[in-house]
């Protein structure tokens, strides 16, 4: 990988890591579900008028939009709003690679190797350490919501693999159109019209900036740059850079939000990142049962970037 592409890969990891701090700031301006809806609205517009017609069947766009956009990001934003720290959220979401491997085994017949099983066990140990740390210092319920968000992300990874979009940018933009109305409806039902109205009425430059960052910088720029790297290099070369995301996430949260990082949390980070590295980069063993035709590396609306195969490493 030449220096320009190496720098771009690190930049994308930094953008996605800092995104968690930006989301935390944005949640001070918007209710979580409204914030998530605005994020997808701005990611879809005006890009949806520029990328052309969808390149995959609508069933895949709707499925990924609901599971990834509504369930995953809804749970993540609600969990962070309920007290889950930004830095820890960037770390815990890494467990989605374990959920992805488990769903891929059930749906695609991708049998994990012993090395991948070891990686999953190490990553789960990291989640356990993070849960103990958060349970002693913060709301455990918010932690569970973020783990559930990671599970939804794992399901959406496999759905994206099944969709096999030939044009990743086109797919991402059209997927962004799906969650907007469901998230707005959920926000009106659970957060209330008055709270939503007050948030929009009080919109200032900082609030608007957080929406633009998570929509255009994190999603459009981050996705486009990551896709460019995957077009020029093997996924196995690009994927390891995703492991930098929680490093930037935890560092930026400590720097800008003053979030403390305990020794136990650093231990959890080491276990999770090491386990995810083994889970994401170890080769899969295909079962004798006929499997779907291999597809290009899937892409996701990101808070964390995708990694090799159907696994990701926001």
mmCIF file of C-alpha atoms in Angstrom:
data_model
loop_
_atom_site.group_PDB
_atom_site.id
_atom_site.type_symbol
_atom_site.label_atom_id
_atom_site.label_comp_id
_atom_site.label_asym_id
_atom_site.label_seq_id
_atom_site.Cartn_x
_atom_site.Cartn_y
_atom_site.Cartn_z
ATOM 1 C CA UNK A 1 0.000 0.000 0.000
ATOM 2 C CA UNK A 2 1.566 3.269 -1.091
ATOM 3 C CA UNK A 3 1.883 6.167 1.399
ATOM 4 C CA UNK A 4 -1.157 8.060 0.065
ATOM 5 C CA UNK A 5 -3.444 5.063 0.505
ATOM 6 C CA UNK A 6 -1.892 4.230 3.869
ATOM 7 C CA UNK A 7 -2.647 7.755 5.048
ATOM 8 C CA UNK A 8 -6.179 7.545 3.690
ATOM 9 C CA UNK A 9 -6.836 4.282 5.562
ATOM 10 C CA UNK A 10 -5.652 5.799 8.837
ATOM 11 C CA UNK A 11 -7.717 8.936 8.156
ATOM 12 C CA UNK A 12 -10.891 6.897 7.635
ATOM 13 C CA UNK A 13 -10.284 5.009 10.892
ATOM 14 C CA UNK A 14 -9.788 8.346 12.666
ATOM 15 C CA UNK A 15 -12.962 9.797 11.136
ATOM 16 C CA UNK A 16 -14.997 6.799 12.268
ATOM 17 C CA UNK A 17 -13.418 6.754 15.714
ATOM 18 C CA UNK A 18 -14.022 10.464 16.348
ATOM 19 C CA UNK A 19 -17.591 9.935 15.120
ATOM 20 C CA UNK A 20 -18.564 8.490 18.512
ATOM 21 C CA UNK A 21 -17.507 11.682 20.248
ATOM 22 C CA UNK A 22 -19.486 13.708 17.707
ATOM 23 C CA UNK A 23 -22.543 11.528 18.312
ATOM 24 C CA UNK A 24 -22.219 12.104 22.058
ATOM 25 C CA UNK A 25 -22.180 15.870 21.453
ATOM 26 C CA UNK A 26 -25.114 15.611 19.044
ATOM 27 C CA UNK A 27 -27.175 13.758 21.649
ATOM 28 C CA UNK A 28 -26.979 16.901 23.752
ATOM 29 C CA UNK A 29 -28.951 18.655 21.012
ATOM 30 C CA UNK A 30 -31.370 15.998 19.744
ATOM 31 C CA UNK A 31 -33.358 13.041 21.078
ATOM 32 C CA UNK A 32 -31.527 9.876 19.946
ATOM 33 C CA UNK A 33 -34.062 8.557 17.427
ATOM 34 C CA UNK A 34 -34.589 11.988 15.868
ATOM 35 C CA UNK A 35 -30.819 12.429 15.626
ATOM 36 C CA UNK A 36 -30.495 9.076 13.869
ATOM 37 C CA UNK A 37 -33.307 9.958 11.457
ATOM 38 C CA UNK A 38 -31.647 13.280 10.588
ATOM 39 C CA UNK A 39 -28.368 11.478 10.016
ATOM 40 C CA UNK A 40 -29.887 9.190 7.380
ATOM 41 C CA UNK A 41 -31.904 11.985 5.807
ATOM 42 C CA UNK A 42 -28.783 14.062 5.250
ATOM 43 C CA UNK A 43 -26.805 11.032 4.038
ATOM 44 C CA UNK A 44 -29.480 10.262 1.437
ATOM 45 C CA UNK A 45 -30.025 13.812 0.204
ATOM 46 C CA UNK A 46 -29.059 15.007 -2.292
ATOM 47 C CA UNK A 47 -26.954 11.926 -3.127
ATOM 48 C CA UNK A 48 -30.000 9.777 -3.977
ATOM 49 C CA UNK A 49 -30.599 11.983 -7.034
ATOM 50 C CA UNK A 50 -27.009 11.558 -8.222
ATOM 51 C CA UNK A 51 -26.211 7.848 -7.882
ATOM 52 C CA UNK A 52 -28.786 6.451 -10.305
ATOM 53 C CA UNK A 53 -31.313 3.681 -9.793
ATOM 54 C CA UNK A 54 -30.737 0.905 -7.231
ATOM 55 C CA UNK A 55 -28.417 -1.851 -8.435
ATOM 56 C CA UNK A 56 -29.907 -4.591 -6.226
ATOM 57 C CA UNK A 57 -33.436 -5.771 -5.480
ATOM 58 C CA UNK A 58 -35.501 -3.562 -3.197
ATOM 59 C CA UNK A 59 -35.985 -6.408 -0.713
ATOM 60 C CA UNK A 60 -32.293 -6.206 0.191
ATOM 61 C CA UNK A 61 -32.303 -2.411 0.419
ATOM 62 C CA UNK A 62 -35.327 -2.479 2.727
ATOM 63 C CA UNK A 63 -33.981 -5.361 4.831
ATOM 64 C CA UNK A 64 -30.577 -3.767 5.380
ATOM 65 C CA UNK A 65 -32.151 -0.350 5.910
ATOM 66 C CA UNK A 66 -34.415 -1.672 8.667
ATOM 67 C CA UNK A 67 -31.892 -3.917 10.416
ATOM 68 C CA UNK A 68 -28.868 -1.644 10.115
ATOM 69 C CA UNK A 69 -30.469 1.781 9.976
ATOM 70 C CA UNK A 70 -33.424 1.438 12.329
ATOM 71 C CA UNK A 71 -32.401 -1.374 14.702
ATOM 72 C CA UNK A 72 -28.616 -1.039 14.895
ATOM 73 C CA UNK A 73 -28.290 2.735 14.893
ATOM 74 C CA UNK A 74 -31.487 3.230 16.873
ATOM 75 C CA UNK A 75 -30.210 0.957 19.640
ATOM 76 C CA UNK A 76 -26.743 2.512 19.527
ATOM 77 C CA UNK A 77 -27.983 6.100 19.808
ATOM 78 C CA UNK A 78 -30.522 5.219 22.518
ATOM 79 C CA UNK A 79 -27.852 3.318 24.439
ATOM 80 C CA UNK A 80 -25.424 6.223 24.256
ATOM 81 C CA UNK A 81 -28.193 8.628 25.252
ATOM 82 C CA UNK A 82 -28.932 6.375 28.241
ATOM 83 C CA UNK A 83 -25.384 6.740 29.498
ATOM 84 C CA UNK A 84 -23.106 4.448 27.505
ATOM 85 C CA UNK A 85 -19.789 6.344 27.097
ATOM 86 C CA UNK A 86 -18.697 7.227 23.565
ATOM 87 C CA UNK A 87 -15.266 5.623 23.841
ATOM 88 C CA UNK A 88 -16.617 2.404 25.292
ATOM 89 C CA UNK A 89 -19.325 2.302 22.606
ATOM 90 C CA UNK A 90 -16.680 2.464 19.875
ATOM 91 C CA UNK A 91 -15.002 -0.518 21.510
ATOM 92 C CA UNK A 92 -18.046 -2.672 22.320
ATOM 93 C CA UNK A 93 -19.403 -2.405 18.769
ATOM 94 C CA UNK A 94 -16.365 -4.409 17.652
ATOM 95 C CA UNK A 95 -18.138 -7.499 18.987
ATOM 96 C CA UNK A 96 -20.336 -7.372 15.900
ATOM 97 C CA UNK A 97 -17.653 -9.418 14.133
ATOM 98 C CA UNK A 98 -18.484 -12.320 16.449
ATOM 99 C CA UNK A 99 -22.201 -11.976 15.724
ATOM 100 C CA UNK A 100 -21.413 -11.768 12.000
ATOM 101 C CA UNK A 101 -19.411 -15.000 12.127
ATOM 102 C CA UNK A 102 -22.208 -16.753 14.037
ATOM 103 C CA UNK A 103 -24.938 -15.611 11.620
ATOM 104 C CA UNK A 104 -22.750 -16.419 8.607
ATOM 105 C CA UNK A 105 -22.331 -19.959 9.941
ATOM 106 C CA UNK A 106 -26.102 -20.371 10.357
ATOM 107 C CA UNK A 107 -27.131 -18.739 7.074
ATOM 108 C CA UNK A 108 -24.195 -19.050 4.680
ATOM 109 C CA UNK A 109 -22.609 -22.264 5.934
ATOM 110 C CA UNK A 110 -19.290 -20.544 6.718
ATOM 111 C CA UNK A 111 -17.872 -22.861 9.371
ATOM 112 C CA UNK A 112 -15.437 -21.059 11.683
ATOM 113 C CA UNK A 113 -11.914 -22.440 11.994
ATOM 114 C CA UNK A 114 -10.360 -23.139 15.370
ATOM 115 C CA UNK A 115 -8.415 -19.893 15.109
ATOM 116 C CA UNK A 116 -11.620 -17.938 14.509
ATOM 117 C CA UNK A 117 -13.354 -19.703 17.403
ATOM 118 C CA UNK A 118 -10.417 -18.740 19.606
ATOM 119 C CA UNK A 119 -10.768 -15.139 18.446
ATOM 120 C CA UNK A 120 -14.483 -15.170 19.253
ATOM 121 C CA UNK A 121 -13.772 -16.499 22.753
ATOM 122 C CA UNK A 122 -11.133 -13.813 23.367
ATOM 123 C CA UNK A 123 -13.459 -11.073 22.097
ATOM 124 C CA UNK A 124 -16.272 -12.324 24.339
ATOM 125 C CA UNK A 125 -13.872 -12.225 27.280
ATOM 126 C CA UNK A 126 -13.223 -8.604 26.391
ATOM 127 C CA UNK A 127 -16.957 -7.904 26.387
ATOM 128 C CA UNK A 128 -17.193 -9.525 29.809
ATOM 129 C CA UNK A 129 -14.407 -7.296 31.156
ATOM 130 C CA UNK A 130 -16.075 -4.206 29.642
ATOM 131 C CA UNK A 131 -19.418 -5.221 31.172
ATOM 132 C CA UNK A 132 -17.830 -5.565 34.626
ATOM 133 C CA UNK A 133 -16.202 -2.144 34.220
ATOM 134 C CA UNK A 134 -19.390 -0.464 33.013
ATOM 135 C CA UNK A 135 -21.562 -2.248 35.570
ATOM 136 C CA UNK A 136 -19.462 -0.785 38.322
ATOM 137 C CA UNK A 137 -19.429 2.766 36.964
ATOM 138 C CA UNK A 138 -22.407 3.239 34.647
ATOM 139 C CA UNK A 139 -25.828 1.934 33.566
ATOM 140 C CA UNK A 140 -25.572 -1.727 32.589
ATOM 141 C CA UNK A 141 -28.817 -1.438 30.593
ATOM 142 C CA UNK A 142 -27.202 1.054 28.222
ATOM 143 C CA UNK A 143 -24.302 -1.389 27.769
ATOM 144 C CA UNK A 144 -26.759 -4.145 26.822
ATOM 145 C CA UNK A 145 -28.397 -1.852 24.225
ATOM 146 C CA UNK A 146 -25.055 -1.283 22.502
ATOM 147 C CA UNK A 147 -24.309 -5.027 22.492
ATOM 148 C CA UNK A 148 -27.760 -5.546 20.919
ATOM 149 C CA UNK A 149 -26.830 -2.911 18.323
ATOM 150 C CA UNK A 150 -23.697 -4.929 17.512
ATOM 151 C CA UNK A 151 -25.848 -8.045 17.068
ATOM 152 C CA UNK A 152 -28.090 -6.203 14.604
ATOM 153 C CA UNK A 153 -25.004 -5.039 12.741
ATOM 154 C CA UNK A 154 -23.875 -8.639 12.426
ATOM 155 C CA UNK A 155 -27.214 -9.613 10.887
ATOM 156 C CA UNK A 156 -27.040 -6.681 8.465
ATOM 157 C CA UNK A 157 -23.529 -7.716 7.390
ATOM 158 C CA UNK A 158 -24.833 -11.090 6.264
ATOM 159 C CA UNK A 159 -27.827 -9.475 4.538
ATOM 160 C CA UNK A 160 -25.415 -7.215 2.677
ATOM 161 C CA UNK A 161 -23.375 -10.253 1.679
ATOM 162 C CA UNK A 162 -26.540 -11.875 0.310
ATOM 163 C CA UNK A 163 -27.429 -8.684 -1.561
ATOM 164 C CA UNK A 164 -23.966 -8.557 -3.212
ATOM 165 C CA UNK A 165 -24.270 -4.912 -4.366
ATOM 166 C CA UNK A 166 -22.107 -4.270 -7.445
ATOM 167 C CA UNK A 167 -22.022 -0.548 -6.647
ATOM 168 C CA UNK A 168 -21.353 0.025 -2.965
ATOM 169 C CA UNK A 169 -21.970 3.780 -2.972
ATOM 170 C CA UNK A 170 -25.272 3.344 -4.776
ATOM 171 C CA UNK A 171 -26.323 0.690 -2.269
ATOM 172 C CA UNK A 172 -25.365 2.767 0.758
ATOM 173 C CA UNK A 173 -27.229 5.829 -0.445
ATOM 174 C CA UNK A 174 -30.426 3.910 -1.202
ATOM 175 C CA UNK A 175 -30.210 2.056 2.118
ATOM 176 C CA UNK A 176 -30.047 5.481 3.799
ATOM 177 C CA UNK A 177 -33.492 6.344 2.462
ATOM 178 C CA UNK A 178 -35.176 3.449 4.294
ATOM 179 C CA UNK A 179 -34.680 4.301 8.007
ATOM 180 C CA UNK A 180 -35.768 7.947 7.829
ATOM 181 C CA UNK A 181 -39.547 7.549 8.145
ATOM 182 C CA UNK A 182 -39.493 4.591 10.605
ATOM 183 C CA UNK A 183 -37.068 6.447 12.870
ATOM 184 C CA UNK A 184 -39.136 9.631 12.690
ATOM 185 C CA UNK A 185 -42.282 7.663 13.548
ATOM 186 C CA UNK A 186 -40.556 5.960 16.487
ATOM 187 C CA UNK A 187 -39.246 9.312 17.670
ATOM 188 C CA UNK A 188 -42.710 10.863 17.617
ATOM 189 C CA UNK A 189 -44.166 7.873 19.476
ATOM 190 C CA UNK A 190 -41.485 7.452 22.135
ATOM 191 C CA UNK A 191 -39.722 10.801 22.409
ATOM 192 C CA UNK A 192 -42.768 12.938 21.733
ATOM 193 C CA UNK A 193 -43.588 15.654 19.178
ATOM 194 C CA UNK A 194 -42.863 18.394 21.706
ATOM 195 C CA UNK A 195 -39.349 17.190 22.425
ATOM 196 C CA UNK A 196 -38.601 16.828 18.719
ATOM 197 C CA UNK A 197 -40.013 20.273 17.963
ATOM 198 C CA UNK A 198 -38.038 21.893 20.758
ATOM 199 C CA UNK A 199 -34.817 20.263 19.526
ATOM 200 C CA UNK A 200 -35.331 21.463 15.954
ATOM 201 C CA UNK A 201 -36.372 24.920 17.102
ATOM 202 C CA UNK A 202 -33.239 25.260 19.227
ATOM 203 C CA UNK A 203 -30.956 24.049 16.420
ATOM 204 C CA UNK A 204 -27.623 25.881 16.458
ATOM 205 C CA UNK A 205 -24.371 25.595 14.529
ATOM 206 C CA UNK A 206 -22.970 22.939 16.835
ATOM 207 C CA UNK A 207 -26.066 20.750 16.524
ATOM 208 C CA UNK A 208 -26.150 21.185 12.748
ATOM 209 C CA UNK A 209 -22.453 20.403 12.574
ATOM 210 C CA UNK A 210 -22.898 17.087 14.358
ATOM 211 C CA UNK A 211 -25.599 16.031 11.883
ATOM 212 C CA UNK A 212 -23.444 17.020 8.910
ATOM 213 C CA UNK A 213 -20.433 15.173 10.327
ATOM 214 C CA UNK A 214 -22.206 11.876 10.993
ATOM 215 C CA UNK A 215 -24.012 12.062 7.633
ATOM 216 C CA UNK A 216 -21.465 13.415 5.175
ATOM 217 C CA UNK A 217 -18.045 12.949 6.771
ATOM 218 C CA UNK A 218 -18.638 9.625 8.515
ATOM 219 C CA UNK A 219 -21.000 8.070 5.972
ATOM 220 C CA UNK A 220 -20.376 9.604 2.553
ATOM 221 C CA UNK A 221 -16.666 10.453 2.772
ATOM 222 C CA UNK A 222 -15.764 7.515 4.995
ATOM 223 C CA UNK A 223 -17.672 5.038 2.889
ATOM 224 C CA UNK A 224 -16.360 6.414 -0.394
ATOM 225 C CA UNK A 225 -12.745 6.399 0.773
ATOM 226 C CA UNK A 226 -13.014 2.889 2.217
ATOM 227 C CA UNK A 227 -14.571 1.643 -1.011
ATOM 228 C CA UNK A 228 -11.744 3.208 -3.010
ATOM 229 C CA UNK A 229 -9.178 1.409 -0.871
ATOM 230 C CA UNK A 230 -10.982 -1.904 -1.363
ATOM 231 C CA UNK A 231 -10.929 -1.373 -5.143
ATOM 232 C CA UNK A 232 -7.143 -0.981 -5.114
ATOM 233 C CA UNK A 233 -6.121 -3.468 -2.419
ATOM 234 C CA UNK A 234 -7.218 -6.887 -1.109
ATOM 235 C CA UNK A 235 -9.701 -6.784 1.757
ATOM 236 C CA UNK A 236 -7.134 -8.570 3.929
ATOM 237 C CA UNK A 237 -4.816 -5.578 3.467
ATOM 238 C CA UNK A 238 -7.450 -2.929 4.203
ATOM 239 C CA UNK A 239 -9.352 -4.714 6.987
ATOM 240 C CA UNK A 240 -6.745 -4.424 9.789
ATOM 241 C CA UNK A 241 -7.045 -0.629 9.737
ATOM 242 C CA UNK A 242 -10.557 -1.016 11.170
ATOM 243 C CA UNK A 243 -8.917 -2.078 14.436
ATOM 244 C CA UNK A 244 -7.711 1.518 14.840
ATOM 245 C CA UNK A 245 -11.296 2.770 15.198
ATOM 246 C CA UNK A 246 -11.707 2.077 18.949
ATOM 247 C CA UNK A 247 -8.234 3.515 19.541
ATOM 248 C CA UNK A 248 -9.329 6.815 18.000
ATOM 249 C CA UNK A 249 -12.768 6.478 19.601
ATOM 250 C CA UNK A 250 -11.494 6.035 23.143
ATOM 251 C CA UNK A 251 -8.717 8.625 22.711
ATOM 252 C CA UNK A 252 -11.002 11.321 21.294
ATOM 253 C CA UNK A 253 -13.619 10.678 23.991
ATOM 254 C CA UNK A 254 -10.961 11.032 26.689
ATOM 255 C CA UNK A 255 -9.542 14.174 25.064
ATOM 256 C CA UNK A 256 -12.730 16.050 24.157
ATOM 257 C CA UNK A 257 -15.279 14.641 26.607
ATOM 258 C CA UNK A 258 -13.034 13.908 29.552
ATOM 259 C CA UNK A 259 -14.096 10.252 29.681
ATOM 260 C CA UNK A 260 -11.881 8.285 32.071
ATOM 261 C CA UNK A 261 -10.265 5.092 30.821
ATOM 262 C CA UNK A 262 -9.732 2.622 33.652
ATOM 263 C CA UNK A 263 -7.187 -0.161 33.700
ATOM 264 C CA UNK A 264 -9.981 -2.706 33.342
ATOM 265 C CA UNK A 265 -11.257 -0.879 30.258
ATOM 266 C CA UNK A 266 -7.814 -0.981 28.665
ATOM 267 C CA UNK A 267 -7.734 -4.719 29.429
ATOM 268 C CA UNK A 268 -11.136 -5.090 27.767
ATOM 269 C CA UNK A 269 -9.859 -3.124 24.771
ATOM 270 C CA UNK A 270 -6.833 -5.383 24.368
ATOM 271 C CA UNK A 271 -8.969 -8.537 24.554
ATOM 272 C CA UNK A 272 -11.629 -7.205 22.190
ATOM 273 C CA UNK A 273 -9.266 -5.848 19.565
ATOM 274 C CA UNK A 274 -7.125 -8.991 19.693
ATOM 275 C CA UNK A 275 -10.147 -11.262 19.493
ATOM 276 C CA UNK A 276 -11.695 -9.288 16.661
ATOM 277 C CA UNK A 277 -8.395 -9.401 14.772
ATOM 278 C CA UNK A 278 -8.404 -13.206 14.962
ATOM 279 C CA UNK A 279 -12.121 -13.430 14.118
ATOM 280 C CA UNK A 280 -11.949 -11.011 11.197
ATOM 281 C CA UNK A 281 -8.709 -12.081 9.573
ATOM 282 C CA UNK A 282 -8.755 -15.846 10.104
ATOM 283 C CA UNK A 283 -9.999 -17.708 6.996
ATOM 284 C CA UNK A 284 -13.438 -19.290 7.088
ATOM 285 C CA UNK A 285 -13.994 -22.973 6.391
ATOM 286 C CA UNK A 286 -16.873 -23.562 4.003
ATOM 287 C CA UNK A 287 -19.265 -26.382 4.842
ATOM 288 C CA UNK A 288 -20.044 -29.166 2.351
ATOM 289 C CA UNK A 289 -23.542 -27.751 1.976
ATOM 290 C CA UNK A 290 -23.801 -25.699 -1.226
ATOM 291 C CA UNK A 291 -23.317 -22.042 -0.331
ATOM 292 C CA UNK A 292 -24.274 -18.887 -2.209
ATOM 293 C CA UNK A 293 -21.910 -17.634 -4.894
ATOM 294 C CA UNK A 294 -19.050 -15.644 -3.304
ATOM 295 C CA UNK A 295 -19.782 -11.942 -3.306
ATOM 296 C CA UNK A 296 -17.650 -8.829 -3.157
ATOM 297 C CA UNK A 297 -16.720 -7.487 0.246
ATOM 298 C CA UNK A 298 -19.878 -5.906 1.664
ATOM 299 C CA UNK A 299 -20.079 -2.325 2.775
ATOM 300 C CA UNK A 300 -22.022 -0.775 5.547
ATOM 301 C CA UNK A 301 -23.271 2.505 6.777
ATOM 302 C CA UNK A 302 -20.557 3.073 9.170
ATOM 303 C CA UNK A 303 -19.697 4.161 12.610
ATOM 304 C CA UNK A 304 -17.161 1.428 12.288
ATOM 305 C CA UNK A 305 -15.685 0.271 8.941
ATOM 306 C CA UNK A 306 -16.101 -3.107 7.241
ATOM 307 C CA UNK A 307 -13.363 -5.644 7.225
ATOM 308 C CA UNK A 308 -12.630 -8.783 5.286
ATOM 309 C CA UNK A 309 -15.505 -10.856 3.933
ATOM 310 C CA UNK A 310 -18.773 -10.338 5.753
ATOM 311 C CA UNK A 311 -17.034 -9.250 8.928
ATOM 312 C CA UNK A 312 -16.466 -5.691 9.985
ATOM 313 C CA UNK A 313 -14.234 -4.149 12.405
ATOM 314 C CA UNK A 314 -18.347 1.906 13.645
#
